[in-house]
mmCIF file of N, CA and C in Angstrom:
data_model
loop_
_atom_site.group_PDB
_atom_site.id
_atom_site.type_symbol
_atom_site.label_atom_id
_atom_site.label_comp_id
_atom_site.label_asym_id
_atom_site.label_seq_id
_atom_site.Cartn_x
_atom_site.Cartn_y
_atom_site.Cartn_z
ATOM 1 N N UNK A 1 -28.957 26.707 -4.400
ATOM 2 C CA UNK A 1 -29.738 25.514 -4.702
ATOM 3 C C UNK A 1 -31.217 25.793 -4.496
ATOM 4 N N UNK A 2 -32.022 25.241 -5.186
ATOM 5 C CA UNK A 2 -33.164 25.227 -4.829
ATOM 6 C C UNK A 2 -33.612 24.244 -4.242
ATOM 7 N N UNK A 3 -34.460 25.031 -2.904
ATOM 8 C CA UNK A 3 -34.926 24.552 -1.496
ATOM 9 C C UNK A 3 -36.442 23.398 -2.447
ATOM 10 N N UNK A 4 -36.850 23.464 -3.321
ATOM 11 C CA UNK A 4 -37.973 22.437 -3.715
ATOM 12 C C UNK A 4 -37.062 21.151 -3.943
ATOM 13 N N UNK A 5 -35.826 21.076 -4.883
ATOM 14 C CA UNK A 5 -35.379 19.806 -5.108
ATOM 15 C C UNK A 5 -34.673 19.150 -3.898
ATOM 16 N N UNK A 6 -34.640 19.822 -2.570
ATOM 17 C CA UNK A 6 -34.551 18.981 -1.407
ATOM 18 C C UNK A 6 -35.670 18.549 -0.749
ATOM 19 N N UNK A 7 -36.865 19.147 -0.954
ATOM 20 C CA UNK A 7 -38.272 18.238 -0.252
ATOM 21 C C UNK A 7 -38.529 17.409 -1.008
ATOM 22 N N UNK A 8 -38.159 17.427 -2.863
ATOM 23 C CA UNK A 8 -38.536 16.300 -3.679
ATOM 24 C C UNK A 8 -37.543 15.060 -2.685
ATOM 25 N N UNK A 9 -36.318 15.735 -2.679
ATOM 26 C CA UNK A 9 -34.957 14.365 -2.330
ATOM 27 C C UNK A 9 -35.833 14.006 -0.513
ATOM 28 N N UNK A 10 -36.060 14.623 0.049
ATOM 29 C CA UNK A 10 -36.953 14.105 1.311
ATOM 30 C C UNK A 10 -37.918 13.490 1.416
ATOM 31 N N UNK A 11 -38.859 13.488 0.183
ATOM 32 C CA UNK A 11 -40.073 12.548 0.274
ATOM 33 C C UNK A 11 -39.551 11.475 -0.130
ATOM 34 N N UNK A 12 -38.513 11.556 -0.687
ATOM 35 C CA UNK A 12 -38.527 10.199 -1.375
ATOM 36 C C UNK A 12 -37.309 9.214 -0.833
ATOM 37 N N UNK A 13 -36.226 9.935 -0.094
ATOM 38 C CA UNK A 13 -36.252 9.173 1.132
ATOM 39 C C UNK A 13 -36.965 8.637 2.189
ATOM 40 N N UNK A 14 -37.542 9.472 2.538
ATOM 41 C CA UNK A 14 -38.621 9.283 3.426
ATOM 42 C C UNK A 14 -39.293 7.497 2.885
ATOM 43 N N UNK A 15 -39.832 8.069 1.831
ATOM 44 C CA UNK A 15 -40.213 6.411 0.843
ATOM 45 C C UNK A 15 -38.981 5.778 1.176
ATOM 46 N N UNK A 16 -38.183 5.989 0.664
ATOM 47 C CA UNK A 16 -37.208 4.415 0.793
ATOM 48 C C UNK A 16 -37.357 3.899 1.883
ATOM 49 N N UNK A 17 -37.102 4.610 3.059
ATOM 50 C CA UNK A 17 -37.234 4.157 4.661
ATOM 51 C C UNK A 17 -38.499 3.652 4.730
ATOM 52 N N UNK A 18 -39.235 4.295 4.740
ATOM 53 C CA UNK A 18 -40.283 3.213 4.834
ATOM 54 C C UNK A 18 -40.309 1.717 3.825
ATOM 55 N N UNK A 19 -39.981 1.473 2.917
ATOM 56 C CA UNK A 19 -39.777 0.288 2.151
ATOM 57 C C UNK A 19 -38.645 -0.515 3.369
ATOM 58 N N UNK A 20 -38.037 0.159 3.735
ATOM 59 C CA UNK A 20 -36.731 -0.687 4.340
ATOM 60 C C UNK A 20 -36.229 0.408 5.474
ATOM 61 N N UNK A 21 -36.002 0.130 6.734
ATOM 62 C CA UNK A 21 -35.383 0.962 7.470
ATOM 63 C C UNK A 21 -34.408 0.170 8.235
ATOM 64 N N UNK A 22 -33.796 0.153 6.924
ATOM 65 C CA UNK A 22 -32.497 -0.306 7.513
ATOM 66 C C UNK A 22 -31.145 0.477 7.074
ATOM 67 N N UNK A 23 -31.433 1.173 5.854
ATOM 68 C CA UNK A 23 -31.021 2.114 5.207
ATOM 69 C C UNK A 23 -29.975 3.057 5.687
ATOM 70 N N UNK A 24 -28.601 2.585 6.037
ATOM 71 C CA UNK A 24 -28.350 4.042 7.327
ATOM 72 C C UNK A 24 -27.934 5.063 5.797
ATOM 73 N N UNK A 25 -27.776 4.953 5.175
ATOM 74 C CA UNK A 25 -27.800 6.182 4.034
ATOM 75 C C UNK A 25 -28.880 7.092 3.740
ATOM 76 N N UNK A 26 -29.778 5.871 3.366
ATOM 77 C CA UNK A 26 -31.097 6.950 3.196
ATOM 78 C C UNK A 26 -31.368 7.675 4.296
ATOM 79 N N UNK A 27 -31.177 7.843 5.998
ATOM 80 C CA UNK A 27 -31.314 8.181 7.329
ATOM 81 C C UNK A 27 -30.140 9.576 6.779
ATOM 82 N N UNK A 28 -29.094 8.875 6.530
ATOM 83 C CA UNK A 28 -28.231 10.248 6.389
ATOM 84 C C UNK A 28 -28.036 11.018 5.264
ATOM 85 N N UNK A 29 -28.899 10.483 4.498
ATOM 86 C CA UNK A 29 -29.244 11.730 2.978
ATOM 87 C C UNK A 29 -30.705 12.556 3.113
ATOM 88 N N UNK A 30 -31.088 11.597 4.203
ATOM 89 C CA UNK A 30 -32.603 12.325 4.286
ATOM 90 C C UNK A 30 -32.326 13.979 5.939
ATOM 91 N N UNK A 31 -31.027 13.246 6.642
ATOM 92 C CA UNK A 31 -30.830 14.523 7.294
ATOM 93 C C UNK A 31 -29.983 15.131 6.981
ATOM 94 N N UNK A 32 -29.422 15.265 5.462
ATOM 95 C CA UNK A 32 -28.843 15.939 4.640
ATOM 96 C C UNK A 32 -29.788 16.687 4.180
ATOM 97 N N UNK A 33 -30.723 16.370 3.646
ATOM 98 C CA UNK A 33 -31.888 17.147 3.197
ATOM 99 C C UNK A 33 -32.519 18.174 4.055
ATOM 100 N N UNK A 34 -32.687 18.012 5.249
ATOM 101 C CA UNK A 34 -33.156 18.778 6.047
ATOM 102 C C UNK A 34 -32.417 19.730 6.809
ATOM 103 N N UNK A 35 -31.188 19.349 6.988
ATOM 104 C CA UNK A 35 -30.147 20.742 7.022
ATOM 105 C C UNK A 35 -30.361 21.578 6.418
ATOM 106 N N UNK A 36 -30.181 21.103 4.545
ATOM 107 C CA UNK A 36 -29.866 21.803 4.159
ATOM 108 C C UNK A 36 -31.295 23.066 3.930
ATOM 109 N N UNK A 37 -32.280 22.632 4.379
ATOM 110 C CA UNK A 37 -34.052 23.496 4.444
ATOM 111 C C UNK A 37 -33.396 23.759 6.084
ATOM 112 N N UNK A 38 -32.702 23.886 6.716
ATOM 113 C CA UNK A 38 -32.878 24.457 7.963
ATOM 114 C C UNK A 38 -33.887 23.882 8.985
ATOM 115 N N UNK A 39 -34.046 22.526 8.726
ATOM 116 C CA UNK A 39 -34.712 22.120 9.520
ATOM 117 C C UNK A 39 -34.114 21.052 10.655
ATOM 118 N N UNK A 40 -33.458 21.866 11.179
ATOM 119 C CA UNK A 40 -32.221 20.986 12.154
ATOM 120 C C UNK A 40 -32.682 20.415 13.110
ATOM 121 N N UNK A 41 -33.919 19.645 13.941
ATOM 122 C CA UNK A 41 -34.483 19.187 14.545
ATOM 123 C C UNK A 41 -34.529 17.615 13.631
ATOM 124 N N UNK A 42 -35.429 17.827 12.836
ATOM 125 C CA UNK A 42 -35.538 16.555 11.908
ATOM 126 C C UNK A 42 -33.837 15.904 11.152
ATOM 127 N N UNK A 43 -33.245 17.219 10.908
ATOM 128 C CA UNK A 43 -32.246 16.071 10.774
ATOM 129 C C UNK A 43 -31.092 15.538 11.776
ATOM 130 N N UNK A 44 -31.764 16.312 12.907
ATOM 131 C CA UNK A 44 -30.535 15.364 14.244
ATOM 132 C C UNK A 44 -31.564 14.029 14.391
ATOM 133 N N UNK A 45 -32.324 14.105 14.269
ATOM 134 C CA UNK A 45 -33.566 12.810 14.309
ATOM 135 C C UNK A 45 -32.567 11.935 13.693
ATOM 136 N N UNK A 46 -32.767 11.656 12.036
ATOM 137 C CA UNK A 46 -32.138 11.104 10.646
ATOM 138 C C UNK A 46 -30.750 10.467 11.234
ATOM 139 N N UNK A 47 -29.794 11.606 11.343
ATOM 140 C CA UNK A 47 -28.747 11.545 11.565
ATOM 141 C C UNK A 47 -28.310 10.326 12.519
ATOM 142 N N UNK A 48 -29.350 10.793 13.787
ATOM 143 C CA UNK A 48 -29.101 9.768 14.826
ATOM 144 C C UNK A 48 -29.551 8.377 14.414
ATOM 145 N N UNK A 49 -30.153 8.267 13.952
ATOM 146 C CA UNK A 49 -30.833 6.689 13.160
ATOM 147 C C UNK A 49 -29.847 6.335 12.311
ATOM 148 N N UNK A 50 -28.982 6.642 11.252
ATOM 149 C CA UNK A 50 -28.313 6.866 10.805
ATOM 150 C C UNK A 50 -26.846 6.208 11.510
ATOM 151 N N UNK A 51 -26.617 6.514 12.675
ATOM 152 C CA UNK A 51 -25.178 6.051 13.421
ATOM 153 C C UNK A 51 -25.595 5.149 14.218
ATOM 154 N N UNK A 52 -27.215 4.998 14.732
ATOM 155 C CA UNK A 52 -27.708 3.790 15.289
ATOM 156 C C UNK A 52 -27.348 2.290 13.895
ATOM 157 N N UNK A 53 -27.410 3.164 13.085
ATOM 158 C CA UNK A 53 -26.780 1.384 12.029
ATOM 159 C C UNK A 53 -25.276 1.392 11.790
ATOM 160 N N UNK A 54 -24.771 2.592 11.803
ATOM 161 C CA UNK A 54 -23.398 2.423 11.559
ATOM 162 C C UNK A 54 -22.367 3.350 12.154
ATOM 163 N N UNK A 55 -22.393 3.238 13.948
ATOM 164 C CA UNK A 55 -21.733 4.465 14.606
ATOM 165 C C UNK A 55 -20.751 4.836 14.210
ATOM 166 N N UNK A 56 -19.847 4.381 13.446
ATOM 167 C CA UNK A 56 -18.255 4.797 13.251
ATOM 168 C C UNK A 56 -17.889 5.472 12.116
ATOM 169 N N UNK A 57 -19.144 5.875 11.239
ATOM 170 C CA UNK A 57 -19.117 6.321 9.814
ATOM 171 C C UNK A 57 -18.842 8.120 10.364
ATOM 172 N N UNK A 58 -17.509 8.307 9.943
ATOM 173 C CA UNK A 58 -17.138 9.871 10.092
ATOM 174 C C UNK A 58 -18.119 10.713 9.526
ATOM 175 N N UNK A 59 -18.914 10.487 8.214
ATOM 176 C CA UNK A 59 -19.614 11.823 7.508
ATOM 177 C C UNK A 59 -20.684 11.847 8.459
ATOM 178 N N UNK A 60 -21.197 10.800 9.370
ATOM 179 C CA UNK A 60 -22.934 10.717 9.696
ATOM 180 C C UNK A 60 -22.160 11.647 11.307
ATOM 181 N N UNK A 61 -20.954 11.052 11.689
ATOM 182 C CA UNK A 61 -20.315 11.878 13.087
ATOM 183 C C UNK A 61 -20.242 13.548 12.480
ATOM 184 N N UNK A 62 -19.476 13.252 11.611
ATOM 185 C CA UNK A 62 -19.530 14.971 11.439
ATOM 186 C C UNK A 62 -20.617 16.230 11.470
ATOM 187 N N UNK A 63 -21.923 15.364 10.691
ATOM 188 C CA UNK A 63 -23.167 16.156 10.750
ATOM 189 C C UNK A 63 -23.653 16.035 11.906
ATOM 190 N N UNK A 64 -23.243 14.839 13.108
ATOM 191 C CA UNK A 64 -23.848 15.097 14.060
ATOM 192 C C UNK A 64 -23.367 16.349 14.847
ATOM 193 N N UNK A 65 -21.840 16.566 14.905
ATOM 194 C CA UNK A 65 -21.162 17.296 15.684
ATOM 195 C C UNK A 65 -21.717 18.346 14.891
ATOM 196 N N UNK A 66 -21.573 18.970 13.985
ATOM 197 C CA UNK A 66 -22.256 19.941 13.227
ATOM 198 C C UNK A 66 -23.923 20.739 13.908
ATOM 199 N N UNK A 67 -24.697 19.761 13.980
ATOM 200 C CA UNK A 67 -25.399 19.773 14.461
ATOM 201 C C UNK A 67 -26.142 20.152 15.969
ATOM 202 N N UNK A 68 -25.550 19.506 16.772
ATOM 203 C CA UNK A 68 -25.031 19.684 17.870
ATOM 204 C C UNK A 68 -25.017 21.333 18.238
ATOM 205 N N UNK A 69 -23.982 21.936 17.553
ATOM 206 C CA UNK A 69 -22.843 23.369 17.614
ATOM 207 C C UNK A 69 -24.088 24.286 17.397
ATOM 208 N N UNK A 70 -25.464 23.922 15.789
ATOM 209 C CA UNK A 70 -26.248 24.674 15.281
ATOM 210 C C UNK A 70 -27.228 24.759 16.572
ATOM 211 N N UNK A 71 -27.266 23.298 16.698
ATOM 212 C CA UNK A 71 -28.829 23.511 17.505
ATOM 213 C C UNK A 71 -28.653 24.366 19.607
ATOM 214 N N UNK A 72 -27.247 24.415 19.490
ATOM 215 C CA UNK A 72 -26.969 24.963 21.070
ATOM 216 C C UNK A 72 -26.783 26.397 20.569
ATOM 217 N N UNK A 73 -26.736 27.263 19.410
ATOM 218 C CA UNK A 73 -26.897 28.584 19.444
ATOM 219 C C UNK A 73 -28.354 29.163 19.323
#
């Protein structure tokens, strides 16, 4: 994949959230985005905002646990 059409998909989450942050999707497509650039700081950020609106959603748990595993090696 190319790493540009995920900073396009990040700014412009980024925009949605700001229009509305209430968004727990846009929170967890925007730390989808940043995984996938290796930027695993920003998207345990996302992520966690993300289960702050809807803790019980398995895909936003999974990237957290995911996460988690990346950022302790």
């Amino acid at each position: 994949f190319c790493i540009a059409i995920y900073e396009k998909a990040s700014m412009n989450y980024e925009n949605a959230i700001k229009m509305n942050n209430h968004m727990e999707e846009a929170f967890y497509n925007l730390a989808v985005c940043y995984y996938i650039q290796e930027h695993l700081h920003e998207a345990q950020l996302n992520v966690i905002k993300a289960l702050k609106l809807n803790p019980r959603n398995e895909e936003y748990l999974k990237l957290s646990r995911e996460l988690m595993i990346k950022l302790q090696m």
